[in-house]
Coordinates of C-alpha atoms and ligand atoms in Angstrom, one line a residue:
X1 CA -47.2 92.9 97.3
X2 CA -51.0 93.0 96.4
X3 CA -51.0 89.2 97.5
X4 CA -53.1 88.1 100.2
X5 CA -52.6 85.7 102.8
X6 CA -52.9 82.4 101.3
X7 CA -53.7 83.2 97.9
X8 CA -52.1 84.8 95.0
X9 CA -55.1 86.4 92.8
X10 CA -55.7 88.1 89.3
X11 CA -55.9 91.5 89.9
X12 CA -57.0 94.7 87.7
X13 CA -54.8 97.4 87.9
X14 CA -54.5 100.8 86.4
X15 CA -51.5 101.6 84.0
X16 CA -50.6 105.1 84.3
X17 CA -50.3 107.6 81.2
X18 CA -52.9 105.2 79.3
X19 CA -56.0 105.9 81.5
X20 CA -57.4 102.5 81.0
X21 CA -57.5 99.3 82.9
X22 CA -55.2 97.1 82.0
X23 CA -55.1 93.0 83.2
X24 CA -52.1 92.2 85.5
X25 CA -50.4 89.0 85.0
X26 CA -52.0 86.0 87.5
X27 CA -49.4 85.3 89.6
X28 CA -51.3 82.8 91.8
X29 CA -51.6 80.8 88.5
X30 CA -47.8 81.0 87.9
X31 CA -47.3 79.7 91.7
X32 CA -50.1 76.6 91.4
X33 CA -48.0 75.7 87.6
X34 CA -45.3 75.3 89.3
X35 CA -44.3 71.2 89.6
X36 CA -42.6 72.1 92.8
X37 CA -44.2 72.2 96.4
X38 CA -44.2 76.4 96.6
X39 CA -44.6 78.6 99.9
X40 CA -43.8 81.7 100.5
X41 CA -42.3 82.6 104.0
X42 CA -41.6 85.3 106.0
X43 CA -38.0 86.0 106.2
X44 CA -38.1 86.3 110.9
X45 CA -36.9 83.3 112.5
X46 CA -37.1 81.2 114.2
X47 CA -40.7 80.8 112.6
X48 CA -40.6 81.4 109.0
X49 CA -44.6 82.1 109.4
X50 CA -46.1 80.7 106.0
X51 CA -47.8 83.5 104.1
X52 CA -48.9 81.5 101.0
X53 CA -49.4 78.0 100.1
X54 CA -49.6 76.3 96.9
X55 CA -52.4 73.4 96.5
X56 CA -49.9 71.0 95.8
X57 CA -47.8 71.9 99.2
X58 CA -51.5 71.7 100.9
X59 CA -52.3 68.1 99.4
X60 CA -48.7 67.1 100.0
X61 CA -48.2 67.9 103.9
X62 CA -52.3 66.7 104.0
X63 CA -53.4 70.0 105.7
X64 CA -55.9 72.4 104.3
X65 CA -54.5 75.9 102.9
X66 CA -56.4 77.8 105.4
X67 CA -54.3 75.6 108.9
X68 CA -51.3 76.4 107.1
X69 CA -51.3 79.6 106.5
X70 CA -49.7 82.4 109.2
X71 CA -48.0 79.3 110.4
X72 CA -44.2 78.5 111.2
X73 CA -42.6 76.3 108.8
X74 CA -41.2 74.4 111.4
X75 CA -45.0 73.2 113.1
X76 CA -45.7 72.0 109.6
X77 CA -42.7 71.0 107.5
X78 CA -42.9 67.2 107.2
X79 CA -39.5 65.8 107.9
X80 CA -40.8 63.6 104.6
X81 CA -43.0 65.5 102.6
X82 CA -46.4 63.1 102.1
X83 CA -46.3 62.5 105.2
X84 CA -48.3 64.7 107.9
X85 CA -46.0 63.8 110.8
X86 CA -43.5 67.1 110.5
X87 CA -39.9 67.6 112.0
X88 CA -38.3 70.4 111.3
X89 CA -35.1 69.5 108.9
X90 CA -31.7 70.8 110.2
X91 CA -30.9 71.2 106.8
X92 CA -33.5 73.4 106.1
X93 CA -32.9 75.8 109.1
X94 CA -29.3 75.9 107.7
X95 CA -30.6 76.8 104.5
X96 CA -32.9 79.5 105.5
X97 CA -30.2 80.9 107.0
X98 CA -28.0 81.5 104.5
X99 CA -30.7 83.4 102.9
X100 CA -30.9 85.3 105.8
X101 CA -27.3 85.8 105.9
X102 CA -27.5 87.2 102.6
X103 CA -27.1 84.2 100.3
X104 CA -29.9 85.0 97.0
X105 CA -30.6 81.1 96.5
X106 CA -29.4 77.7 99.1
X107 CA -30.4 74.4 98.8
X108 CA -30.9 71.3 100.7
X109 CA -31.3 67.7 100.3
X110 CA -34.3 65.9 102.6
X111 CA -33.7 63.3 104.0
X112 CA -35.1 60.2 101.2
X113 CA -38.9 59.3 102.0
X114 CA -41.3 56.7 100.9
X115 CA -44.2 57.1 99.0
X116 CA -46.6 54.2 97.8
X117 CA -44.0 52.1 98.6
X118 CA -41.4 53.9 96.4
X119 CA -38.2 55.5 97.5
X120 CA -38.6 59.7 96.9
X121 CA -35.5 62.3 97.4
X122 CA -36.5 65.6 98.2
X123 CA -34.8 68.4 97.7
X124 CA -35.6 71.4 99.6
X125 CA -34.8 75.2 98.0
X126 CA -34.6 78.8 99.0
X127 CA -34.6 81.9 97.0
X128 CA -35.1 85.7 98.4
X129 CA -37.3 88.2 97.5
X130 CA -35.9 91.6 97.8
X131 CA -38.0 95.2 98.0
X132 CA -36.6 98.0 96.4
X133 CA -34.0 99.2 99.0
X134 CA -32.6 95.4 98.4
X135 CA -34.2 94.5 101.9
X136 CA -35.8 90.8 102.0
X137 CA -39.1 91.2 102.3
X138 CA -39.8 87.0 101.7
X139 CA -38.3 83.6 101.3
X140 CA -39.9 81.4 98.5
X141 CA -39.4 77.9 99.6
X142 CA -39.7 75.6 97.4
X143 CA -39.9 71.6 98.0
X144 CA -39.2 69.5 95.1
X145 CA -39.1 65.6 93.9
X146 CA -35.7 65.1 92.3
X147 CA -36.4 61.1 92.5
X148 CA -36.1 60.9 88.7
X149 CA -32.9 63.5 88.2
X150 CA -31.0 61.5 91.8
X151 CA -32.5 58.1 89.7
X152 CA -30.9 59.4 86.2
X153 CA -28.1 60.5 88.4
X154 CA -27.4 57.1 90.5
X155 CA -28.1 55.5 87.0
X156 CA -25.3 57.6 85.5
X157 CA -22.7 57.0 88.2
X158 CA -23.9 53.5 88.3
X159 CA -22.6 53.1 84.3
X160 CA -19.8 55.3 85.2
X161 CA -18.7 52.9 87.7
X162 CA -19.2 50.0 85.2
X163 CA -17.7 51.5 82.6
X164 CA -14.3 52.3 85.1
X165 CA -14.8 48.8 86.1
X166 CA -14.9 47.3 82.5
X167 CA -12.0 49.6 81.9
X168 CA -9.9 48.0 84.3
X169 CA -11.1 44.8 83.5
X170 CA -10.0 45.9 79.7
X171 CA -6.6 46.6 80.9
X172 CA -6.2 43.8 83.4
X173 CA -7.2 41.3 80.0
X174 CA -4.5 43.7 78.5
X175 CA -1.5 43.2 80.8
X176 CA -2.5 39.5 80.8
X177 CA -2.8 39.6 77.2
X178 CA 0.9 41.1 76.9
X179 CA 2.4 38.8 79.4
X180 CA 0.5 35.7 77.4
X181 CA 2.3 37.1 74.9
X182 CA 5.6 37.5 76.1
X183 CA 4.8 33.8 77.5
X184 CA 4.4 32.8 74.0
X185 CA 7.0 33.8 72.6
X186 CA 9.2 32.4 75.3
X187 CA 7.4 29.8 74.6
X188 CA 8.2 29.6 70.5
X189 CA 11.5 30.2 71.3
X190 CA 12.1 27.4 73.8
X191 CA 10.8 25.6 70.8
X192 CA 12.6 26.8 68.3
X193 CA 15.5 26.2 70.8
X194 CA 14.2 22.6 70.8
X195 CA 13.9 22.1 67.4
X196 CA 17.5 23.1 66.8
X197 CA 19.1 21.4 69.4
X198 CA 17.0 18.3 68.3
X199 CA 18.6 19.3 64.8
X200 CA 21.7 19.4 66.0
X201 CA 21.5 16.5 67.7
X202 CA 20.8 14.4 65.3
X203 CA 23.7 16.0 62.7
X204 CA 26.1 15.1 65.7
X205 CA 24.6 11.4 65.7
X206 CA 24.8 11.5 61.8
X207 CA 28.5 12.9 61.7
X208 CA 29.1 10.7 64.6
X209 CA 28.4 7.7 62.9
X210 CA 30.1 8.9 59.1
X211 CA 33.2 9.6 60.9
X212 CA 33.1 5.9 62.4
X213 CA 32.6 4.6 59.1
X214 CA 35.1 6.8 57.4
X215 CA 37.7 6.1 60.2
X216 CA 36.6 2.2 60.2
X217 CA 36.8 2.3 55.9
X218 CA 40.6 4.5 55.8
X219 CA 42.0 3.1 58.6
X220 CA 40.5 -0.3 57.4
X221 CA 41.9 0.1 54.4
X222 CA 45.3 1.0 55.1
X223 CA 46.0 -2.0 57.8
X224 CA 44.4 -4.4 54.9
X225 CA 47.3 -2.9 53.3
X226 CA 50.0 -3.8 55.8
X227 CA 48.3 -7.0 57.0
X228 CA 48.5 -7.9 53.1
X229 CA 52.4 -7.3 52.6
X230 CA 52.8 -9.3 56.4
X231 CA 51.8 -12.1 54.6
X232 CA 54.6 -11.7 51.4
X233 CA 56.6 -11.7 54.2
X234 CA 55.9 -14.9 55.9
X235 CA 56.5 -16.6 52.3
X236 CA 59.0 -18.9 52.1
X237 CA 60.2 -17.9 49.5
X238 CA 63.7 -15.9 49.1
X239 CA 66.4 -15.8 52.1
X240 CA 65.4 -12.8 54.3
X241 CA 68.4 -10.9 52.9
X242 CA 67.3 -11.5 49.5
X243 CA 63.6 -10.7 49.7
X244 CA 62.5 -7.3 48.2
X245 CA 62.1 -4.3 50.2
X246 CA 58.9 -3.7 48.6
X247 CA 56.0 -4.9 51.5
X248 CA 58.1 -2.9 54.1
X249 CA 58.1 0.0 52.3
X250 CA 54.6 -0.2 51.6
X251 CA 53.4 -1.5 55.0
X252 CA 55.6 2.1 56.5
X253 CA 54.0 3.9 53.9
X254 CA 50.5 2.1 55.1
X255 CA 51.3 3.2 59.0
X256 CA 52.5 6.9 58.3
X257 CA 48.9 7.1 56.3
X258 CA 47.6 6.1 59.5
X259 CA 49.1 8.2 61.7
X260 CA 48.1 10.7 59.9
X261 CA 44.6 9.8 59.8
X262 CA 44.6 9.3 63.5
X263 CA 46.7 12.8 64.0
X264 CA 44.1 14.4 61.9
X265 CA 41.2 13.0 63.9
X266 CA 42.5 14.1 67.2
X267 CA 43.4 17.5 65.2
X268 CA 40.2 18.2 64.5
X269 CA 38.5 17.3 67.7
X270 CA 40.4 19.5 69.5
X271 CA 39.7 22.3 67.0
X272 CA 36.5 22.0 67.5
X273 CA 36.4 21.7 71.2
X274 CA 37.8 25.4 71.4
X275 CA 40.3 24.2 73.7
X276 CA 43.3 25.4 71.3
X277 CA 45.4 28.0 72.4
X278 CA 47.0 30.5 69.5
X279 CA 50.5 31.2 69.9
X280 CA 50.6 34.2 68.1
X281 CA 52.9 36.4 66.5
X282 CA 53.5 39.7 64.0
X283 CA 54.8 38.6 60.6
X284 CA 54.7 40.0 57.1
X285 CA 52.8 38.0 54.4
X286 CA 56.4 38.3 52.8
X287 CA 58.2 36.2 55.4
X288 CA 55.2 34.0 55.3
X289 CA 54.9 32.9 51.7
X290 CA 59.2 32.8 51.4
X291 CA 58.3 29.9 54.3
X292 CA 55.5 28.3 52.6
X293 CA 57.6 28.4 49.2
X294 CA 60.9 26.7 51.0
X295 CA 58.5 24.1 52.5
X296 CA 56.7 23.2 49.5
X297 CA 59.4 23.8 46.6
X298 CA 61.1 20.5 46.9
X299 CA 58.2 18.5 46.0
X300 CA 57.7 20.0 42.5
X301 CA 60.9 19.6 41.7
X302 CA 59.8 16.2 39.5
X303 CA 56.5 17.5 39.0
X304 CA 55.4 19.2 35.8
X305 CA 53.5 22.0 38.1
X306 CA 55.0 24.7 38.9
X307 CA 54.8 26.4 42.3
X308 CA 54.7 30.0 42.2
X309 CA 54.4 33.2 44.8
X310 CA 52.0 36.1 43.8
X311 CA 52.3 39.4 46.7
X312 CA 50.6 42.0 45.6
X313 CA 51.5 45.4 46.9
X314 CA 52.8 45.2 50.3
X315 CA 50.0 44.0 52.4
X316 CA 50.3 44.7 56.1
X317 CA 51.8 42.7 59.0
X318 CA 49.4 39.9 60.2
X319 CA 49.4 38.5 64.1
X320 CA 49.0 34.4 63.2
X321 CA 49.7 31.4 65.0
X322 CA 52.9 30.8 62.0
X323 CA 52.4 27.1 62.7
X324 CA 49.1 26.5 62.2
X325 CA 48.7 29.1 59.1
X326 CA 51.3 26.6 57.6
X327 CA 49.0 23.7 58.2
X328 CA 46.4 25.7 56.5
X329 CA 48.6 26.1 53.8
X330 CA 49.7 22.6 53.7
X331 CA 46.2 21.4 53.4
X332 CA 45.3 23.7 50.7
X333 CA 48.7 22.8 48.8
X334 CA 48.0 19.4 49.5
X335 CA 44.9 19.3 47.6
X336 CA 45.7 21.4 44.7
X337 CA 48.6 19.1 44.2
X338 CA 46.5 16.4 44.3
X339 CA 43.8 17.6 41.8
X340 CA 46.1 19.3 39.6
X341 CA 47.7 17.5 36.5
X342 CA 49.5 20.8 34.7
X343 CA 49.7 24.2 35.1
X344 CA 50.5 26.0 38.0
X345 CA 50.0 26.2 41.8
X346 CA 50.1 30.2 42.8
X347 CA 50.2 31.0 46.6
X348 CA 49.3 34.7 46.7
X349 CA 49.1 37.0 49.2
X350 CA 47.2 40.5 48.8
X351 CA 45.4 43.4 51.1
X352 CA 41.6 43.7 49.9
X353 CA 40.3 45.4 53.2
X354 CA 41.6 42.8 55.5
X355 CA 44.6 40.6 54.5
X356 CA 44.0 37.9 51.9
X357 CA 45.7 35.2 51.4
X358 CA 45.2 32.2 48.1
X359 CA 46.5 29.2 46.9
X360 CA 44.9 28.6 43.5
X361 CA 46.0 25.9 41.0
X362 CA 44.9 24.9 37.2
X363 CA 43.3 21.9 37.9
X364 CA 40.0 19.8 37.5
X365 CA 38.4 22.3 39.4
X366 CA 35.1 21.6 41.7
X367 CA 31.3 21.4 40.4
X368 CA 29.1 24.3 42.0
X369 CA 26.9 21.8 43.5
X370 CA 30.0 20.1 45.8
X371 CA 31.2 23.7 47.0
X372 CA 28.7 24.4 50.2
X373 CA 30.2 20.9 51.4
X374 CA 33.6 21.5 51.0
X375 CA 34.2 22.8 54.3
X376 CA 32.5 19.7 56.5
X377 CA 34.2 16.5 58.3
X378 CA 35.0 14.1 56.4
X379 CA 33.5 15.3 53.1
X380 CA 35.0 14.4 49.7
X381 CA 33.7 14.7 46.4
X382 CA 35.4 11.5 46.6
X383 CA 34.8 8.3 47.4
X384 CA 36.1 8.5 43.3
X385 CA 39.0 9.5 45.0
X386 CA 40.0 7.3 48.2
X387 CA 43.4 9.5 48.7
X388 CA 42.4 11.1 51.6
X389 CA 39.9 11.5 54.4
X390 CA 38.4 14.7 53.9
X391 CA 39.6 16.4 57.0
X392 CA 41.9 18.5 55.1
X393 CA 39.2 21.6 54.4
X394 CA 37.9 21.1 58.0
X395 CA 40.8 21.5 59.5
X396 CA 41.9 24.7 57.6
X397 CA 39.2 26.5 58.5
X398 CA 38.8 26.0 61.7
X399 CA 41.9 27.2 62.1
X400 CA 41.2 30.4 60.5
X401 CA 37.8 31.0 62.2
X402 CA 39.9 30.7 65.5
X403 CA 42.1 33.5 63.9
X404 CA 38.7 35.1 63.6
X405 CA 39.2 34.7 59.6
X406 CA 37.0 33.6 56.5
X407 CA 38.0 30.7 54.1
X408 CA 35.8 30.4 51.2
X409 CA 36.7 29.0 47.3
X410 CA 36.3 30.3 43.4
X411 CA 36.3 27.6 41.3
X412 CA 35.8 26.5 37.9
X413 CA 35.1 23.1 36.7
X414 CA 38.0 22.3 34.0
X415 CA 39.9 25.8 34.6
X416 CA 40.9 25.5 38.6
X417 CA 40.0 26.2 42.0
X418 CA 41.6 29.3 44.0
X419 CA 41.3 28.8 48.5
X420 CA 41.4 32.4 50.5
X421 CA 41.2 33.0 53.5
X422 CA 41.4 36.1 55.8
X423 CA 43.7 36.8 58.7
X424 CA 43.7 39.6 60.9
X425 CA 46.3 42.7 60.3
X426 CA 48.3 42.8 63.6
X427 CA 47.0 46.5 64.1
X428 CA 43.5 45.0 64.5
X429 CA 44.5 41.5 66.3
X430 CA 44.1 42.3 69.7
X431 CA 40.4 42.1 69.6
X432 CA 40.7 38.4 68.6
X433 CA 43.1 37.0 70.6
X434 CA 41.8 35.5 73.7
Ligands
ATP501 N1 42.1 22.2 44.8 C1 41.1 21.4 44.7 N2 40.7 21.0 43.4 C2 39.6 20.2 43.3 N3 38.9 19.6 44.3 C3 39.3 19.9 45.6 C4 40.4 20.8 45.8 N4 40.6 21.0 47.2 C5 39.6 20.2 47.7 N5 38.9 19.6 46.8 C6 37.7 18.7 47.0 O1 37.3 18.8 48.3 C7 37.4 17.5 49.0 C8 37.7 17.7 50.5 O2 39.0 18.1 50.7 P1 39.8 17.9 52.0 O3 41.1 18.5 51.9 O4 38.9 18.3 53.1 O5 39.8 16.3 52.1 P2 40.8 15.3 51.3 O6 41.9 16.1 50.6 O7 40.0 14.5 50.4 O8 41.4 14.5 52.5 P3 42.6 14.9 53.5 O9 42.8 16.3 53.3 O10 41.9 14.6 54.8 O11 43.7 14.1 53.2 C9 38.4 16.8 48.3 O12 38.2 15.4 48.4 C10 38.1 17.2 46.8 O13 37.0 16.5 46.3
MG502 MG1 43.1 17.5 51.6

């Protein structure tokens, strides 16, 4: 290399074939622009003997060019570069080793220094210069402040450790977010569970208190009854033997109203506290209706309604407590005798899906607004119509939703009123049955 000791210099060379004197390129100026601290070493160790210096290098390690040149890097390598005190770095000997071992660049990290009070981080690198047969002929070392880059770096990993923080704060807030939630909605629907049971609460204290008055007005009303014909009785009137029958009869009739009241009370209190047990059995809608006919027959015998039995097709066996389907149908016969003047009363029986079965009848029939109620304690569209204590309805279905059935009504105001209800097929039953 046409560089002397110490200095890298402009130099005129001659370029062959052109025969004139050309300008090579200054190097030394290259080496001086350089931000870096630049030296350029010889590649024996242990010394590393300094062949060139730049001025910054010079200023840095506070020595002039010409005590630094020819010497080892190790006599003059501050351990922090500003600083004249020098240590040779371990990490430096390790990476002019590598160099030597063949590596064309290393690096190391200097150990962080201060400077005018402010923290510095050096880094220290090594490149070889090869001759033509590849040999190294030197090492450029190279000492640089990376204080900005390690700041910009520290800074980065600094946000990147916010930003993982913040994430996990963000997913923390979410988790809590989605429990608050789920806590919230537990929440709503321990008050919606409230709100119903408060609901229903109160319906209970409402029915509660309509089936005292109903019980206290019917029953009230009957024992008035016999309580009235006790006193005909005390009369002194006729010989015993010669009075009329007439306040007995009505007194018994008075009590049998009663009982049934009472019965139907107790009837429907134990409907409703599930407690009933179904006894039940297979029989065709057939055999059902012939019973219900034989049952009910004798009482239209005066009357100018006819009773008659409508099976369409042959609908399949059912599986039904018999006993209680004939209540049903005694209720529902009950009533459409008692709110029909003419006409007919069909019971029907018919397979639509499931297996239907009707009692309809051709009398007043029932205004659309009374129909939702129909099926409630003690509701009547009564209190026109005192024969009765609206149990009747309640009691019928009921019994058919223990079946696992559906009673519901058609009706028409002025034409008549048709009751079905649903009872399961005894292929299906088993799933009912308890
Ligand atoms: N076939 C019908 N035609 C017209 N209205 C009816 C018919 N069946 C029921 N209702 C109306 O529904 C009301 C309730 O009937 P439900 O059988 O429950 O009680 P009730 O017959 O009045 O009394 P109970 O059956 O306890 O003797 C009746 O009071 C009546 O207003
Ligand atoms: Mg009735």
């Amino acid at each position: 290399m046409g560089m002397e000791a110490g200095s890298v210099e402009r130099v005129d060379v001659d370029v062959p074939g052109e025969g004139t004197q050309a300008t090579a390129p200054d190097f030394r100026a290259v080496f001086e622009s350089d931000s870096a601290l630049l030296a350029l070493l010889e590649p024996q160790a242990p010394e590393h003997r300094v062949v060139a210096v730049s001025d910054a290098y010079a200023r840095a390690v506070n020595l002039p060019r010409a005590a630094l040149i020819g010497r080892g890097l190790f006599e003059i390598l501050p351990e922090e570069p500003g600083a004249t005190d020098a240590t040779a770095a371990q990490g430096v000997r390790a990476s002019l080793e590598a160099i030597l071992d063949g590596a064309p660049s290393s690096r190391t990290r200097l150990r962080p220094s201060r400077v005018a009070g402010d923290e510095r981080v050096w880094q220290c690198s090594h490149s070889a210069v090869l001759g033509g047969a590849d040999e190294l002929v030197w090492i450029v070392h190279r000492v640089e402040d990376v204080s900005a880059r390690e700041w910009e770096l520290r800074q980065t990993a600094e946000r990147e450790r916010a930003l993982r923080e913040s994430e996990q704060q963000c997913s923390a807030l979410a988790t809590e977010n989605k429990q608050l939630k789920a806590r919230l909605r537990d929440l709503e629907a321990i008050e919606h569970e409230n709100v119903r049971l408060h609901r229903a609460t109160g319906r209970a204290i409402e029915l509660r208190d309509q089936v005292l008055e109903t019980v206290a007005h019917d029953l009230g009303n009957w024992l008035g009854s016999i309580q009235l014909q006790l006193q005909l009785l005390r009369r002194p009137a006729a010989l015993p033997e010669r009075r009329s029958l007439k306040p007995v009869e009505a007194s018994e009739q008075a009590a049998r109203r009663m009982h049934c009241i009472v019965q139907d009370l107790l009837q429907v209190a134990r409907l409703e506290s599930g407690h009933v047990e179904l006894k039940p059995a297979r029989v065709s809608p057939a055999a059902l209706l012939r019973r219900v006919f034989e049952i009910h027959q004798p009482a239209f015998v005066a009357s100018p309604v006819t009773l008659r039995t409508d099976l369409v097709g042959t609908p399949d066996d059912v599986y039904v407590d018999v006993d209680r389907v004939l209540r049903v149908f005694d209720n529902l016969l009950g009533n459409a005798m008692k709110f029909t003047t003419s006409g007919t009363i069909t019971i029907g029986c018919a397979q639509e899906g499931n297996v239907v079965f009707w009692v309809s009848d051709t009398g007043r029939g029932i205004p659309p607004p009374e129909i939702p109620h129909l099926f409630e304690r003690f509701w009547q569209a009564r209190r026109l119509n005192t024969d009765g204590s609206g149990l009747g309805l309640a009691i019928a279905s009921r019994i058919v939703e223990l079946h696992g059935g559906r009673i519901w009504v058609e009706s028409e105001l002025g034409v008549g009123s048709k009751f079905c209800f649903t009872v399961p097929s005894a292929s299906a039953a088993r799933e009912w049955v308890r």
